Tab-separated table of C-alpha atoms in Angstrom:
chain	number	residue	atom	x	y	z
A	1	UNK	CA	89.598	109.894	121.843
A	2	UNK	CA	91.850	106.997	121.146
A	3	UNK	CA	95.261	107.751	119.384
A	4	UNK	CA	94.714	105.346	116.533
A	5	UNK	CA	91.717	104.497	115.377
A	6	UNK	CA	90.696	101.291	113.411
A	7	UNK	CA	87.576	99.677	112.205
A	8	UNK	CA	87.405	96.531	113.943
A	9	UNK	CA	85.650	94.903	110.799
A	10	UNK	CA	85.445	92.061	110.250
A	11	UNK	CA	85.656	93.711	106.427
A	12	UNK	CA	84.823	90.773	104.048
A	13	UNK	CA	86.357	90.677	100.646
A	14	UNK	CA	85.687	88.243	97.507
A	15	UNK	CA	89.057	86.595	96.132
A	16	UNK	CA	90.688	88.686	93.782
A	17	UNK	CA	89.039	91.891	95.249
A	18	UNK	CA	90.769	94.982	96.425
A	19	UNK	CA	90.926	95.272	100.204
A	20	UNK	CA	91.044	98.895	101.658
A	21	UNK	CA	91.406	99.178	105.131
A	22	UNK	CA	91.603	102.409	107.031
A	23	UNK	CA	93.888	104.198	110.099
A	24	UNK	CA	93.512	107.390	111.679
A	25	UNK	CA	95.507	108.891	114.170
A	26	UNK	CA	95.104	111.915	116.540
A	27	UNK	CA	98.674	113.385	116.969
A	28	UNK	CA	99.839	115.555	114.273
A	29	UNK	CA	103.232	115.413	115.018
A	30	UNK	CA	103.536	111.668	114.098
A	31	UNK	CA	106.029	110.976	112.151
A	32	UNK	CA	106.254	107.098	110.652
A	33	UNK	CA	103.264	104.776	109.828
A	34	UNK	CA	103.400	101.048	110.037
A	35	UNK	CA	101.006	98.156	108.916
A	36	UNK	CA	101.161	94.790	110.428
A	37	UNK	CA	99.585	91.685	109.721
A	38	UNK	CA	98.668	89.070	112.307
A	39	UNK	CA	97.585	85.896	112.089
A	40	UNK	CA	95.293	83.976	115.133
A	41	UNK	CA	97.714	83.373	117.684
A	42	UNK	CA	100.579	84.800	115.972
A	43	UNK	CA	102.373	87.794	116.575
A	44	UNK	CA	102.619	90.946	114.740
A	45	UNK	CA	104.488	90.689	110.880
A	46	UNK	CA	105.596	93.931	109.442
A	47	UNK	CA	104.037	94.495	106.093
A	48	UNK	CA	105.433	97.738	105.135
A	49	UNK	CA	105.893	101.329	106.336
A	50	UNK	CA	105.560	104.895	105.057
A	51	UNK	CA	106.594	108.289	106.848
A	52	UNK	CA	105.865	110.782	103.427
A	53	UNK	CA	102.583	111.794	102.176
A	54	UNK	CA	101.713	110.066	98.918
A	55	UNK	CA	101.404	106.218	98.297
A	56	UNK	CA	104.270	103.388	98.505
A	57	UNK	CA	103.949	100.266	96.834
A	58	UNK	CA	105.514	96.925	97.594
A	59	UNK	CA	104.026	94.027	95.326
A	60	UNK	CA	100.475	93.538	95.871
A	61	UNK	CA	100.262	96.317	99.017
A	62	UNK	CA	100.020	99.879	98.673
A	63	UNK	CA	100.289	101.926	101.709
A	64	UNK	CA	98.992	105.614	101.584
A	65	UNK	CA	99.264	108.460	103.923
A	66	UNK	CA	97.598	111.730	104.361
A	67	UNK	CA	99.329	113.829	107.047
A	68	UNK	CA	96.651	116.674	106.433
A	69	UNK	CA	93.890	114.571	107.078
A	70	UNK	CA	95.542	112.558	109.648
A	71	UNK	CA	95.023	109.368	107.524
A	72	UNK	CA	96.648	106.561	106.582
A	73	UNK	CA	95.436	103.285	104.865
A	74	UNK	CA	96.496	99.980	103.490
A	75	UNK	CA	95.276	98.620	99.921
A	76	UNK	CA	95.339	94.926	98.922
A	77	UNK	CA	95.151	94.068	95.601
A	78	UNK	CA	94.250	90.628	94.242
A	79	UNK	CA	92.966	89.490	97.740
A	80	UNK	CA	93.631	86.214	98.856
A	81	UNK	CA	92.421	83.804	101.063
A	82	UNK	CA	95.730	83.540	102.852
A	83	UNK	CA	95.280	87.121	103.403
A	84	UNK	CA	92.583	86.861	106.048
A	85	UNK	CA	93.965	88.315	109.390
A	86	UNK	CA	94.190	91.159	111.477
A	87	UNK	CA	95.811	94.007	110.327
A	88	UNK	CA	97.327	96.752	112.624
A	89	UNK	CA	98.032	100.213	112.469
A	90	UNK	CA	100.800	101.698	114.060
A	91	UNK	CA	102.007	104.907	114.593
A	92	UNK	CA	105.472	106.838	115.355
A	93	UNK	CA	106.156	110.055	116.676
A	94	UNK	CA	109.852	110.188	116.212
A	95	UNK	CA	110.702	108.360	119.450
A	96	UNK	CA	110.712	104.686	120.462
A	97	UNK	CA	107.490	104.413	121.348
A	98	UNK	CA	104.595	103.039	118.708
A	99	UNK	CA	100.925	103.578	119.350
A	100	UNK	CA	99.017	100.542	117.681
A	101	UNK	CA	95.314	100.586	117.110
A	102	UNK	CA	93.000	97.818	117.588
A	103	UNK	CA	93.449	96.187	114.167
A	104	UNK	CA	90.954	95.372	111.286
A	105	UNK	CA	90.203	91.640	110.920
A	106	UNK	CA	89.856	91.213	107.113
A	107	UNK	CA	88.248	87.878	105.679
A	108	UNK	CA	89.024	86.927	101.940
A	109	UNK	CA	86.247	84.899	100.684
A	110	UNK	CA	87.045	82.003	98.563
B	1	UNK	CA	117.283	82.132	112.764
B	2	UNK	CA	118.360	85.903	113.100
B	3	UNK	CA	115.027	87.359	114.122
B	4	UNK	CA	113.872	87.958	117.419
B	5	UNK	CA	113.284	85.186	119.590
B	6	UNK	CA	111.393	84.381	123.072
B	7	UNK	CA	110.976	81.746	125.569
B	8	UNK	CA	108.790	80.275	126.681
B	9	UNK	CA	106.274	80.257	124.204
B	10	UNK	CA	103.472	79.443	126.203
B	11	UNK	CA	103.354	79.354	130.452
B	12	UNK	CA	100.295	78.303	132.818
B	13	UNK	CA	100.992	79.449	136.020
B	14	UNK	CA	98.864	79.367	138.966
B	15	UNK	CA	97.835	82.650	140.693
B	16	UNK	CA	100.450	84.085	143.040
B	17	UNK	CA	103.251	82.366	141.203
B	18	UNK	CA	106.496	84.424	139.601
B	19	UNK	CA	107.016	84.007	136.092
B	20	UNK	CA	109.993	85.236	133.857
B	21	UNK	CA	110.172	85.175	130.226
B	22	UNK	CA	113.184	85.924	128.252
B	23	UNK	CA	113.785	87.716	124.911
B	24	UNK	CA	116.571	87.719	121.952
B	25	UNK	CA	116.629	90.881	120.177
B	26	UNK	CA	118.152	90.676	116.385
B	27	UNK	CA	121.811	90.821	117.019
B	28	UNK	CA	122.675	93.999	115.613
B	29	UNK	CA	119.774	95.976	117.391
B	30	UNK	CA	120.271	98.368	120.198
B	31	UNK	CA	116.475	98.659	121.277
B	32	UNK	CA	114.140	96.221	122.528
B	33	UNK	CA	110.645	96.717	123.795
B	34	UNK	CA	108.326	94.887	125.801
B	35	UNK	CA	104.550	95.131	124.845
B	36	UNK	CA	101.292	93.332	126.238
B	37	UNK	CA	98.681	92.031	124.074
B	38	UNK	CA	94.745	91.071	125.148
B	39	UNK	CA	92.278	89.418	122.675
B	40	UNK	CA	90.903	91.876	120.369
B	41	UNK	CA	93.284	94.739	121.122
B	42	UNK	CA	96.656	96.018	119.990
B	43	UNK	CA	99.811	95.026	121.506
B	44	UNK	CA	100.489	98.131	124.401
B	45	UNK	CA	103.720	98.990	125.102
B	46	UNK	CA	105.383	98.182	128.398
B	47	UNK	CA	109.106	99.343	128.617
B	48	UNK	CA	111.644	100.012	126.253
B	49	UNK	CA	115.629	99.710	126.520
B	50	UNK	CA	118.091	101.374	124.814
B	51	UNK	CA	120.822	98.930	125.008
B	52	UNK	CA	121.104	98.129	128.887
B	53	UNK	CA	119.376	101.128	129.926
B	54	UNK	CA	115.917	100.974	130.620
B	55	UNK	CA	114.295	104.323	129.522
B	56	UNK	CA	110.952	104.091	129.897
B	57	UNK	CA	108.082	101.985	131.783
B	58	UNK	CA	104.390	102.544	130.629
B	59	UNK	CA	101.928	103.345	134.081
B	60	UNK	CA	100.608	99.585	132.664
B	61	UNK	CA	104.040	98.295	134.552
B	62	UNK	CA	103.009	97.852	138.005
B	63	UNK	CA	105.459	97.044	140.696
B	64	UNK	CA	104.789	93.448	140.521
B	65	UNK	CA	106.634	93.645	136.662
B	66	UNK	CA	110.245	94.422	136.320
B	67	UNK	CA	112.561	93.961	133.131
B	68	UNK	CA	115.871	94.024	132.559
B	69	UNK	CA	118.550	93.720	129.860
B	70	UNK	CA	121.943	93.348	131.894
B	71	UNK	CA	124.317	93.420	129.208
B	72	UNK	CA	122.370	95.138	126.347
B	73	UNK	CA	121.662	92.030	124.750
B	74	UNK	CA	119.046	89.557	125.621
B	75	UNK	CA	116.339	91.033	128.096
B	76	UNK	CA	114.087	89.282	130.745
B	77	UNK	CA	110.301	90.196	132.075
B	78	UNK	CA	109.241	89.117	135.530
B	79	UNK	CA	106.010	89.284	136.716
B	80	UNK	CA	105.832	88.356	140.530
B	81	UNK	CA	102.388	87.364	142.359
B	82	UNK	CA	100.754	86.931	138.985
B	83	UNK	CA	96.913	87.762	138.754
B	84	UNK	CA	94.468	86.316	136.589
B	85	UNK	CA	94.404	90.077	134.628
B	86	UNK	CA	97.819	89.174	133.862
B	87	UNK	CA	96.696	86.540	131.357
B	88	UNK	CA	98.058	87.833	127.958
B	89	UNK	CA	100.449	87.537	124.991
B	90	UNK	CA	103.883	89.303	125.943
B	91	UNK	CA	105.476	90.548	122.991
B	92	UNK	CA	109.263	91.303	122.608
B	93	UNK	CA	110.396	93.596	119.750
B	94	UNK	CA	113.457	95.085	118.512
B	95	UNK	CA	114.748	97.535	116.629
B	96	UNK	CA	118.023	99.173	115.070
B	97	UNK	CA	117.497	102.706	116.295
B	98	UNK	CA	118.107	104.243	112.716
B	99	UNK	CA	115.890	105.362	109.802
B	100	UNK	CA	112.162	104.700	110.131
B	101	UNK	CA	112.617	103.242	113.643
B	102	UNK	CA	111.214	99.630	112.312
B	103	UNK	CA	110.453	97.188	115.192
B	104	UNK	CA	110.651	93.227	114.254
B	105	UNK	CA	108.536	91.419	116.855
B	106	UNK	CA	109.427	87.979	118.367
B	107	UNK	CA	106.947	85.036	118.617
B	108	UNK	CA	105.493	86.188	121.983
B	109	UNK	CA	104.952	84.354	125.007
B	110	UNK	CA	101.539	83.531	125.780
B	111	UNK	CA	100.694	83.549	129.837
B	112	UNK	CA	97.550	81.985	131.156
B	113	UNK	CA	96.987	82.715	135.003
B	114	UNK	CA	94.663	80.118	136.441
């Protein structure tokens, strides 16, 4: 079983819609959860992090965490073509080490 | 630019040659990480420094790989006797070691071994 799992996609949504990206993790001791955006050929760029159960909003982005279900998601409201990228979920177990998922490729259709 | 920087951005080499990459972290960050990323995969942890001390090396890091951070500032990653399987993006990240331990990535060095 992979430690951090994401659907590879592509997830296609029309412009202006809500994109929902999901991630599950296996280590119940995980403490911090991160979403990164990665454009093709570029390095990961931090979108936001969350470490408490519930929702955290930052502009058009909302991260949701459910530690009991070992599930973290990212919602992107009013999706734009410029949001088309691969979204990486990363989990930190309270140490220095991040475990990344393989990423979900998002395509926002104009 | 106060972000993480890496040099070179691209490297093409022949199999068997040695290559060295450099990473300059965000200046106030004492933690530095190296990752490797291949197509369609997420970044895979290679090694970690706190100041000048290398505290962990992944089993992915064979004895052909060595990393240093001599003065706790910039770091180098050297690959000796490169193989075609070493072709990947090598990413450096840094963090302050406080709070949620957020890591910030550099632009990466893309290595192609012919």
